[in-house]
C-alpha cells in the first residue's frame, strides 16, 4: 500500500470541529457535518468542491444514505428526521 498526497484541498471555512465525514459512492458525494452545527455540507466526490450547504433546524447527530429511496436521511437533536432527495 502506498500513500500519495492529493492536490485537493478544502478551502471552505469551518466554524467547529468536523464531527463526521461520509462518502456515498452511489451519488459520488462527500457529506460532512461539524460538531454541534446545523449545516449539512455536500461536496463533489471527484473535485471536493463545496456544492451546497443545507441548513437544518437542529444540530445534526447522524447522516445515512438510503439507496432504495435515493435519499439522504439526517437525524437532528430536536428529535426530527429529515429526508433529502439525492437526485436534486
PDB file of N, CA and C in Angstrom:
ATOM      1  N   UNK A   1       0.851  -1.172   0.000  1.00  0.00           N
ATOM      2  CA  UNK A   1       0.000   0.000   0.000  1.00  0.00           C
ATOM      3  C   UNK A   1       0.895   1.234   0.000  1.00  0.00           C
ATOM      4  N   UNK A   2       0.574   2.185  -0.854  1.00  0.00           N
ATOM      5  CA  UNK A   2       1.335   3.420  -0.945  1.00  0.00           C
ATOM      6  C   UNK A   2       0.435   4.602  -0.648  1.00  0.00           C
ATOM      7  N   UNK A   3       1.022   5.608  -0.072  1.00  0.00           N
ATOM      8  CA  UNK A   3       0.300   6.836   0.244  1.00  0.00           C
ATOM      9  C   UNK A   3       0.736   7.923  -0.727  1.00  0.00           C
ATOM     10  N   UNK A   4      -0.210   8.543  -1.392  1.00  0.00           N
ATOM     11  CA  UNK A   4       0.055   9.655  -2.295  1.00  0.00           C
ATOM     12  C   UNK A   4      -0.768  10.850  -1.847  1.00  0.00           C
ATOM     13  N   UNK A   5      -0.089  11.944  -1.614  1.00  0.00           N
ATOM     14  CA  UNK A   5      -0.800  13.147  -1.193  1.00  0.00           C
ATOM     15  C   UNK A   5      -1.536  13.756  -2.376  1.00  0.00           C
ATOM     16  N   UNK A   6      -2.766  14.155  -2.129  1.00  0.00           N
ATOM     17  CA  UNK A   6      -3.610  14.722  -3.173  1.00  0.00           C
ATOM     18  C   UNK A   6      -3.424  16.233  -3.255  1.00  0.00           C
ATOM     19  N   UNK A   7      -3.675  16.784  -4.431  1.00  0.00           N
ATOM     20  CA  UNK A   7      -3.651  18.231  -4.613  1.00  0.00           C
ATOM     21  C   UNK A   7      -4.962  18.869  -4.173  1.00  0.00           C
ATOM     22  N   UNK A   8      -5.967  18.065  -3.873  1.00  0.00           N
ATOM     23  CA  UNK A   8      -7.284  18.571  -3.494  1.00  0.00           C
ATOM     24  C   UNK A   8      -7.231  19.141  -2.086  1.00  0.00           C
ATOM     25  N   UNK A   9      -7.744  20.355  -1.913  1.00  0.00           N
ATOM     26  CA  UNK A   9      -7.787  20.992  -0.606  1.00  0.00           C
ATOM     27  C   UNK A   9      -9.171  21.580  -0.380  1.00  0.00           C
ATOM     28  N   UNK A  10      -9.640  21.458   0.837  1.00  0.00           N
ATOM     29  CA  UNK A  10     -10.919  22.053   1.215  1.00  0.00           C
ATOM     30  C   UNK A  10     -10.646  23.492   1.647  1.00  0.00           C
ATOM     31  N   UNK A  11     -11.133  24.440   0.880  1.00  0.00           N
ATOM     32  CA  UNK A  11     -10.920  25.855   1.196  1.00  0.00           C
ATOM     33  C   UNK A  11     -12.117  26.458   1.927  1.00  0.00           C
ATOM     34  N   UNK A  12     -13.104  25.621   2.252  1.00  0.00           N
ATOM     35  CA  UNK A  12     -14.286  26.071   2.969  1.00  0.00           C
ATOM     36  C   UNK A  12     -13.926  26.386   4.422  1.00  0.00           C
ATOM     37  N   UNK A  13     -14.457  27.482   4.952  1.00  0.00           N
ATOM     38  CA  UNK A  13     -14.250  27.826   6.356  1.00  0.00           C
ATOM     39  C   UNK A  13     -15.126  26.939   7.223  1.00  0.00           C
ATOM     40  N   UNK A  14     -14.538  26.336   8.233  1.00  0.00           N
ATOM     41  CA  UNK A  14     -15.287  25.510   9.177  1.00  0.00           C
ATOM     42  C   UNK A  14     -15.325  26.230  10.521  1.00  0.00           C
ATOM     43  N   UNK A  15     -16.505  26.294  11.116  1.00  0.00           N
ATOM     44  CA  UNK A  15     -16.698  27.032  12.363  1.00  0.00           C
ATOM     45  C   UNK A  15     -16.558  26.172  13.603  1.00  0.00           C
ATOM     46  N   UNK A  16     -16.368  24.880  13.418  1.00  0.00           N
ATOM     47  CA  UNK A  16     -16.212  23.970  14.544  1.00  0.00           C
ATOM     48  C   UNK A  16     -15.488  22.729  14.043  1.00  0.00           C
ATOM     49  N   UNK A  17     -15.226  21.787  14.954  1.00  0.00           N
ATOM     50  CA  UNK A  17     -14.587  20.541  14.565  1.00  0.00           C
ATOM     51  C   UNK A  17     -15.501  19.747  13.636  1.00  0.00           C
ATOM     52  N   UNK A  18     -14.924  19.064  12.666  1.00  0.00           N
ATOM     53  CA  UNK A  18     -15.719  18.204  11.794  1.00  0.00           C
ATOM     54  C   UNK A  18     -16.050  16.937  12.566  1.00  0.00           C
ATOM     55  N   UNK A  19     -17.331  16.701  12.745  1.00  0.00           N
ATOM     56  CA  UNK A  19     -17.811  15.555  13.519  1.00  0.00           C
ATOM     57  C   UNK A  19     -17.715  14.259  12.713  1.00  0.00           C
ATOM     58  N   UNK A  20     -18.254  14.264  11.492  1.00  0.00           N
ATOM     59  CA  UNK A  20     -18.260  13.061  10.646  1.00  0.00           C
ATOM     60  C   UNK A  20     -18.106  13.444   9.182  1.00  0.00           C
ATOM     61  N   UNK A  21     -17.452  12.545   8.452  1.00  0.00           N
ATOM     62  CA  UNK A  21     -17.318  12.682   7.007  1.00  0.00           C
ATOM     63  C   UNK A  21     -17.767  11.370   6.383  1.00  0.00           C
ATOM     64  N   UNK A  22     -18.622  11.460   5.382  1.00  0.00           N
ATOM     65  CA  UNK A  22     -19.125  10.278   4.690  1.00  0.00           C
ATOM     66  C   UNK A  22     -18.887  10.422   3.199  1.00  0.00           C
ATOM     67  N   UNK A  23     -18.550   9.317   2.546  1.00  0.00           N
ATOM     68  CA  UNK A  23     -18.510   9.283   1.089  1.00  0.00           C
ATOM     69  C   UNK A  23     -19.585   8.312   0.627  1.00  0.00           C
ATOM     70  N   UNK A  24     -20.497   8.792  -0.211  1.00  0.00           N
ATOM     71  CA  UNK A  24     -21.563   7.949  -0.738  1.00  0.00           C
ATOM     72  C   UNK A  24     -21.270   7.690  -2.216  1.00  0.00           C
ATOM     73  N   UNK A  25     -20.775   6.494  -2.503  1.00  0.00           N
ATOM     74  CA  UNK A  25     -20.356   6.128  -3.844  1.00  0.00           C
ATOM     75  C   UNK A  25     -21.502   6.186  -4.848  1.00  0.00           C
ATOM     76  N   UNK A  26     -22.699   5.828  -4.418  1.00  0.00           N
ATOM     77  CA  UNK A  26     -23.850   5.784  -5.323  1.00  0.00           C
ATOM     78  C   UNK A  26     -24.130   7.141  -5.969  1.00  0.00           C
ATOM     79  N   UNK A  27     -23.874   8.221  -5.241  1.00  0.00           N
ATOM     80  CA  UNK A  27     -24.135   9.560  -5.770  1.00  0.00           C
ATOM     81  C   UNK A  27     -22.849  10.373  -5.934  1.00  0.00           C
ATOM     82  N   UNK A  28     -21.703   9.766  -5.643  1.00  0.00           N
ATOM     83  CA  UNK A  28     -20.376  10.387  -5.755  1.00  0.00           C
ATOM     84  C   UNK A  28     -20.333  11.726  -5.030  1.00  0.00           C
ATOM     85  N   UNK A  29     -20.768  11.709  -3.771  1.00  0.00           N
ATOM     86  CA  UNK A  29     -20.762  12.915  -2.947  1.00  0.00           C
ATOM     87  C   UNK A  29     -20.077  12.631  -1.614  1.00  0.00           C
ATOM     88  N   UNK A  30     -19.395  13.644  -1.110  1.00  0.00           N
ATOM     89  CA  UNK A  30     -18.850  13.608   0.248  1.00  0.00           C
ATOM     90  C   UNK A  30     -19.734  14.537   1.060  1.00  0.00           C
ATOM     91  N   UNK A  31     -20.232  14.028   2.180  1.00  0.00           N
ATOM     92  CA  UNK A  31     -21.120  14.810   3.034  1.00  0.00           C
ATOM     93  C   UNK A  31     -20.512  14.854   4.427  1.00  0.00           C
ATOM     94  N   UNK A  32     -20.486  16.038   4.999  1.00  0.00           N
ATOM     95  CA  UNK A  32     -19.934  16.154   6.348  1.00  0.00           C
ATOM     96  C   UNK A  32     -20.779  17.107   7.169  1.00  0.00           C
ATOM     97  N   UNK A  33     -20.584  17.000   8.479  1.00  0.00           N
ATOM     98  CA  UNK A  33     -21.191  17.977   9.373  1.00  0.00           C
ATOM     99  C   UNK A  33     -20.232  18.239  10.523  1.00  0.00           C
ATOM    100  N   UNK A  34     -20.345  19.440  11.075  1.00  0.00           N
ATOM    101  CA  UNK A  34     -19.463  19.877  12.148  1.00  0.00           C
ATOM    102  C   UNK A  34     -20.129  19.663  13.499  1.00  0.00           C
ATOM    103  N   UNK A  35     -19.328  19.570  14.519  1.00  0.00           N
ATOM    104  CA  UNK A  35     -19.814  19.317  15.869  1.00  0.00           C
ATOM    105  C   UNK A  35     -20.766  20.422  16.321  1.00  0.00           C
ATOM    106  N   UNK A  36     -21.954  20.013  16.771  1.00  0.00           N
ATOM    107  CA  UNK A  36     -22.987  20.920  17.293  1.00  0.00           C
ATOM    108  C   UNK A  36     -23.408  22.008  16.300  1.00  0.00           C
ATOM    109  N   UNK A  37     -23.335  21.694  15.011  1.00  0.00           N
ATOM    110  CA  UNK A  37     -23.711  22.680  13.996  1.00  0.00           C
ATOM    111  C   UNK A  37     -24.969  22.221  13.274  1.00  0.00           C
ATOM    112  N   UNK A  38     -25.585  23.145  12.553  1.00  0.00           N
ATOM    113  CA  UNK A  38     -26.866  22.892  11.899  1.00  0.00           C
ATOM    114  C   UNK A  38     -26.775  22.931  10.379  1.00  0.00           C
ATOM    115  N   UNK A  39     -25.573  22.757   9.826  1.00  0.00           N
ATOM    116  CA  UNK A  39     -25.410  22.770   8.374  1.00  0.00           C
ATOM    117  C   UNK A  39     -24.875  21.436   7.883  1.00  0.00           C
ATOM    118  N   UNK A  40     -25.536  20.911   6.870  1.00  0.00           N
ATOM    119  CA  UNK A  40     -25.104  19.711   6.168  1.00  0.00           C
ATOM    120  C   UNK A  40     -24.322  20.202   4.960  1.00  0.00           C
ATOM    121  N   UNK A  41     -23.054  19.797   4.840  1.00  0.00           N
ATOM    122  CA  UNK A  41     -22.211  20.274   3.745  1.00  0.00           C
ATOM    123  C   UNK A  41     -22.016  19.165   2.731  1.00  0.00           C
ATOM    124  N   UNK A  42     -22.301  19.477   1.472  1.00  0.00           N
ATOM    125  CA  UNK A  42     -22.205  18.489   0.399  1.00  0.00           C
ATOM    126  C   UNK A  42     -21.110  18.911  -0.567  1.00  0.00           C
ATOM    127  N   UNK A  43     -20.196  17.971  -0.840  1.00  0.00           N
ATOM    128  CA  UNK A  43     -19.065  18.206  -1.729  1.00  0.00           C
ATOM    129  C   UNK A  43     -19.137  17.260  -2.915  1.00  0.00           C
ATOM    130  N   UNK A  44     -18.611  17.711  -4.055  1.00  0.00           N
ATOM    131  CA  UNK A  44     -18.453  16.848  -5.218  1.00  0.00           C
ATOM    132  C   UNK A  44     -17.400  15.796  -4.873  1.00  0.00           C
ATOM    133  N   UNK A  45     -17.681  14.520  -5.139  1.00  0.00           N
ATOM    134  CA  UNK A  45     -16.782  13.437  -4.769  1.00  0.00           C
ATOM    135  C   UNK A  45     -15.460  13.447  -5.507  1.00  0.00           C
ATOM    136  N   UNK A  46     -15.451  13.937  -6.735  1.00  0.00           N
ATOM    137  CA  UNK A  46     -14.229  13.922  -7.535  1.00  0.00           C
ATOM    138  C   UNK A  46     -13.337  15.130  -7.261  1.00  0.00           C
ATOM    139  N   UNK A  47     -13.931  16.307  -7.187  1.00  0.00           N
ATOM    140  CA  UNK A  47     -13.151  17.539  -7.050  1.00  0.00           C
ATOM    141  C   UNK A  47     -13.046  18.036  -5.614  1.00  0.00           C
ATOM    142  N   UNK A  48     -13.912  17.559  -4.736  1.00  0.00           N
ATOM    143  CA  UNK A  48     -14.009  18.008  -3.341  1.00  0.00           C
ATOM    144  C   UNK A  48     -14.328  19.496  -3.232  1.00  0.00           C
ATOM    145  N   UNK A  49     -15.045  20.018  -4.199  1.00  0.00           N
ATOM    146  CA  UNK A  49     -15.516  21.402  -4.131  1.00  0.00           C
ATOM    147  C   UNK A  49     -16.879  21.416  -3.448  1.00  0.00           C
ATOM    148  N   UNK A  50     -17.052  22.370  -2.542  1.00  0.00           N
ATOM    149  CA  UNK A  50     -18.313  22.503  -1.824  1.00  0.00           C
ATOM    150  C   UNK A  50     -19.405  22.877  -2.810  1.00  0.00           C
ATOM    151  N   UNK A  51     -20.451  22.047  -2.883  1.00  0.00           N
ATOM    152  CA  UNK A  51     -21.559  22.298  -3.801  1.00  0.00           C
ATOM    153  C   UNK A  51     -22.745  22.956  -3.122  1.00  0.00           C
ATOM    154  N   UNK A  52     -22.975  22.588  -1.862  1.00  0.00           N
ATOM    155  CA  UNK A  52     -24.196  23.035  -1.200  1.00  0.00           C
ATOM    156  C   UNK A  52     -24.066  22.925   0.305  1.00  0.00           C
ATOM    157  N   UNK A  53     -24.566  23.915   1.021  1.00  0.00           N
ATOM    158  CA  UNK A  53     -24.720  23.865   2.478  1.00  0.00           C
ATOM    159  C   UNK A  53     -26.209  23.917   2.767  1.00  0.00           C
ATOM    160  N   UNK A  54     -26.716  22.888   3.440  1.00  0.00           N
ATOM    161  CA  UNK A  54     -28.148  22.812   3.739  1.00  0.00           C
ATOM    162  C   UNK A  54     -28.357  23.127   5.215  1.00  0.00           C
ATOM    163  N   UNK A  55     -29.093  24.196   5.537  1.00  0.00           N
ATOM    164  CA  UNK A  55     -29.379  24.495   6.942  1.00  0.00           C
ATOM    165  C   UNK A  55     -30.435  23.540   7.491  1.00  0.00           C
ATOM    166  N   UNK A  56     -30.245  23.128   8.727  1.00  0.00           N
ATOM    167  CA  UNK A  56     -31.196  22.238   9.405  1.00  0.00           C
ATOM    168  C   UNK A  56     -31.698  22.935  10.670  1.00  0.00           C
ATOM    169  N   UNK A  57     -32.920  22.625  11.112  1.00  0.00           N
ATOM    170  CA  UNK A  57     -33.482  23.306  12.287  1.00  0.00           C
ATOM    171  C   UNK A  57     -32.843  22.906  13.613  1.00  0.00           C
ATOM    172  N   UNK A  58     -32.094  21.810  13.658  1.00  0.00           N
ATOM    173  CA  UNK A  58     -31.426  21.366  14.880  1.00  0.00           C
ATOM    174  C   UNK A  58     -30.021  20.898  14.571  1.00  0.00           C
ATOM    175  N   UNK A  59     -29.233  20.660  15.620  1.00  0.00           N
ATOM    176  CA  UNK A  59     -27.876  20.152  15.434  1.00  0.00           C
ATOM    177  C   UNK A  59     -27.934  18.739  14.848  1.00  0.00           C
ATOM    178  N   UNK A  60     -27.047  18.452  13.916  1.00  0.00           N
ATOM    179  CA  UNK A  60     -27.040  17.156  13.231  1.00  0.00           C
ATOM    180  C   UNK A  60     -26.368  16.107  14.101  1.00  0.00           C
ATOM    181  N   UNK A  61     -27.035  14.953  14.233  1.00  0.00           N
ATOM    182  CA  UNK A  61     -26.497  13.845  15.017  1.00  0.00           C
ATOM    183  C   UNK A  61     -25.989  12.707  14.143  1.00  0.00           C
ATOM    184  N   UNK A  62     -26.655  12.442  13.012  1.00  0.00           N
ATOM    185  CA  UNK A  62     -26.276  11.325  12.152  1.00  0.00           C
ATOM    186  C   UNK A  62     -26.775  11.560  10.738  1.00  0.00           C
ATOM    187  N   UNK A  63     -26.060  10.956   9.772  1.00  0.00           N
ATOM    188  CA  UNK A  63     -26.435  11.025   8.359  1.00  0.00           C
ATOM    189  C   UNK A  63     -26.321   9.627   7.770  1.00  0.00           C
ATOM    190  N   UNK A  64     -27.248   9.291   6.898  1.00  0.00           N
ATOM    191  CA  UNK A  64     -27.196   7.996   6.206  1.00  0.00           C
ATOM    192  C   UNK A  64     -27.778   8.160   4.814  1.00  0.00           C
ATOM    193  N   UNK A  65     -27.254   7.377   3.869  1.00  0.00           N
ATOM    194  CA  UNK A  65     -27.794   7.363   2.513  1.00  0.00           C
ATOM    195  C   UNK A  65     -28.682   6.145   2.361  1.00  0.00           C
ATOM    196  N   UNK A  66     -29.885   6.346   1.827  1.00  0.00           N
ATOM    197  CA  UNK A  66     -30.843   5.264   1.619  1.00  0.00           C
ATOM    198  C   UNK A  66     -30.924   4.966   0.124  1.00  0.00           C
ATOM    199  N   UNK A  67     -30.175   3.950  -0.356  1.00  0.00           N
ATOM    200  CA  UNK A  67     -30.114   3.704  -1.801  1.00  0.00           C
ATOM    201  C   UNK A  67     -31.455   3.309  -2.416  1.00  0.00           C
ATOM    202  N   UNK A  68     -32.302   2.596  -1.682  1.00  0.00           N
ATOM    203  CA  UNK A  68     -33.607   2.195  -2.218  1.00  0.00           C
ATOM    204  C   UNK A  68     -34.502   3.392  -2.514  1.00  0.00           C
ATOM    205  N   UNK A  69     -34.336   4.447  -1.764  1.00  0.00           N
ATOM    206  CA  UNK A  69     -35.147   5.662  -1.919  1.00  0.00           C
ATOM    207  C   UNK A  69     -34.371   6.795  -2.591  1.00  0.00           C
ATOM    208  N   UNK A  70     -33.056   6.588  -2.846  1.00  0.00           N
ATOM    209  CA  UNK A  70     -32.176   7.617  -3.381  1.00  0.00           C
ATOM    210  C   UNK A  70     -32.308   8.905  -2.562  1.00  0.00           C
ATOM    211  N   UNK A  71     -32.192   8.736  -1.242  1.00  0.00           N
ATOM    212  CA  UNK A  71     -32.397   9.853  -0.324  1.00  0.00           C
ATOM    213  C   UNK A  71     -31.296   9.878   0.739  1.00  0.00           C
ATOM    214  N   UNK A  72     -31.071  11.072   1.256  1.00  0.00           N
ATOM    215  CA  UNK A  72     -30.162  11.266   2.382  1.00  0.00           C
ATOM    216  C   UNK A  72     -31.025  11.502   3.605  1.00  0.00           C
ATOM    217  N   UNK A  73     -30.777  10.727   4.646  1.00  0.00           N
ATOM    218  CA  UNK A  73     -31.547  10.823   5.888  1.00  0.00           C
ATOM    219  C   UNK A  73     -30.674  11.501   6.940  1.00  0.00           C
ATOM    220  N   UNK A  74     -31.233  12.503   7.629  1.00  0.00           N
ATOM    221  CA  UNK A  74     -30.495  13.258   8.635  1.00  0.00           C
ATOM    222  C   UNK A  74     -31.273  13.244   9.945  1.00  0.00           C
ATOM    223  N   UNK A  75     -30.615  12.799  11.011  1.00  0.00           N
ATOM    224  CA  UNK A  75     -31.206  12.794  12.347  1.00  0.00           C
ATOM    225  C   UNK A  75     -30.734  14.043  13.088  1.00  0.00           C
ATOM    226  N   UNK A  76     -31.683  14.758  13.737  1.00  0.00           N
ATOM    227  CA  UNK A  76     -31.372  16.020  14.401  1.00  0.00           C
ATOM    228  C   UNK A  76     -31.563  15.944  15.912  1.00  0.00           C
ATOM    229  N   UNK A  77     -30.937  16.893  16.598  1.00  0.00           N
ATOM    230  CA  UNK A  77     -31.001  16.934  18.060  1.00  0.00           C
ATOM    231  C   UNK A  77     -32.389  17.264  18.579  1.00  0.00           C
ATOM    232  N   UNK A  78     -33.254  17.837  17.758  1.00  0.00           N
ATOM    233  CA  UNK A  78     -34.612  18.149  18.197  1.00  0.00           C
ATOM    234  C   UNK A  78     -35.571  16.978  17.961  1.00  0.00           C
ATOM    235  N   UNK A  79     -35.001  15.790  17.764  1.00  0.00           N
ATOM    236  CA  UNK A  79     -35.732  14.518  17.610  1.00  0.00           C
ATOM    237  C   UNK A  79     -36.497  14.413  16.292  1.00  0.00           C
ATOM    238  N   UNK A  80     -36.063  15.139  15.303  1.00  0.00           N
ATOM    239  CA  UNK A  80     -36.686  15.016  13.986  1.00  0.00           C
ATOM    240  C   UNK A  80     -35.727  14.298  13.035  1.00  0.00           C
ATOM    241  N   UNK A  81     -36.314  13.754  11.997  1.00  0.00           N
ATOM    242  CA  UNK A  81     -35.549  13.110  10.937  1.00  0.00           C
ATOM    243  C   UNK A  81     -35.943  13.788   9.629  1.00  0.00           C
ATOM    244  N   UNK A  82     -34.944  14.251   8.890  1.00  0.00           N
ATOM    245  CA  UNK A  82     -35.179  14.894   7.605  1.00  0.00           C
ATOM    246  C   UNK A  82     -34.748  13.959   6.486  1.00  0.00           C
ATOM    247  N   UNK A  83     -35.452  14.030   5.363  1.00  0.00           N
ATOM    248  CA  UNK A  83     -35.094  13.249   4.180  1.00  0.00           C
ATOM    249  C   UNK A  83     -34.894  14.227   3.027  1.00  0.00           C
ATOM    250  N   UNK A  84     -33.766  14.083   2.329  1.00  0.00           N
ATOM    251  CA  UNK A  84     -33.458  14.915   1.172  1.00  0.00           C
ATOM    252  C   UNK A  84     -33.322  14.018  -0.036  1.00  0.00           C
ATOM    253  N   UNK A  85     -33.935  14.418  -1.149  1.00  0.00           N
ATOM    254  CA  UNK A  85     -33.814  13.680  -2.397  1.00  0.00           C
ATOM    255  C   UNK A  85     -32.392  13.843  -2.916  1.00  0.00           C
ATOM    256  N   UNK A  86     -31.665  12.740  -3.089  1.00  0.00           N
ATOM    257  CA  UNK A  86     -30.274  12.796  -3.529  1.00  0.00           C
ATOM    258  C   UNK A  86     -30.146  13.121  -5.005  1.00  0.00           C
ATOM    259  N   UNK A  87     -31.223  13.066  -5.739  1.00  0.00           N
ATOM    260  CA  UNK A  87     -31.180  13.347  -7.159  1.00  0.00           C
ATOM    261  C   UNK A  87     -31.292  14.823  -7.497  1.00  0.00           C
ATOM    262  N   UNK A  88     -31.664  15.639  -6.521  1.00  0.00           N
ATOM    263  CA  UNK A  88     -31.865  17.069  -6.810  1.00  0.00           C
ATOM    264  C   UNK A  88     -30.834  17.928  -6.098  1.00  0.00           C
TER     265      UNK A  88
END
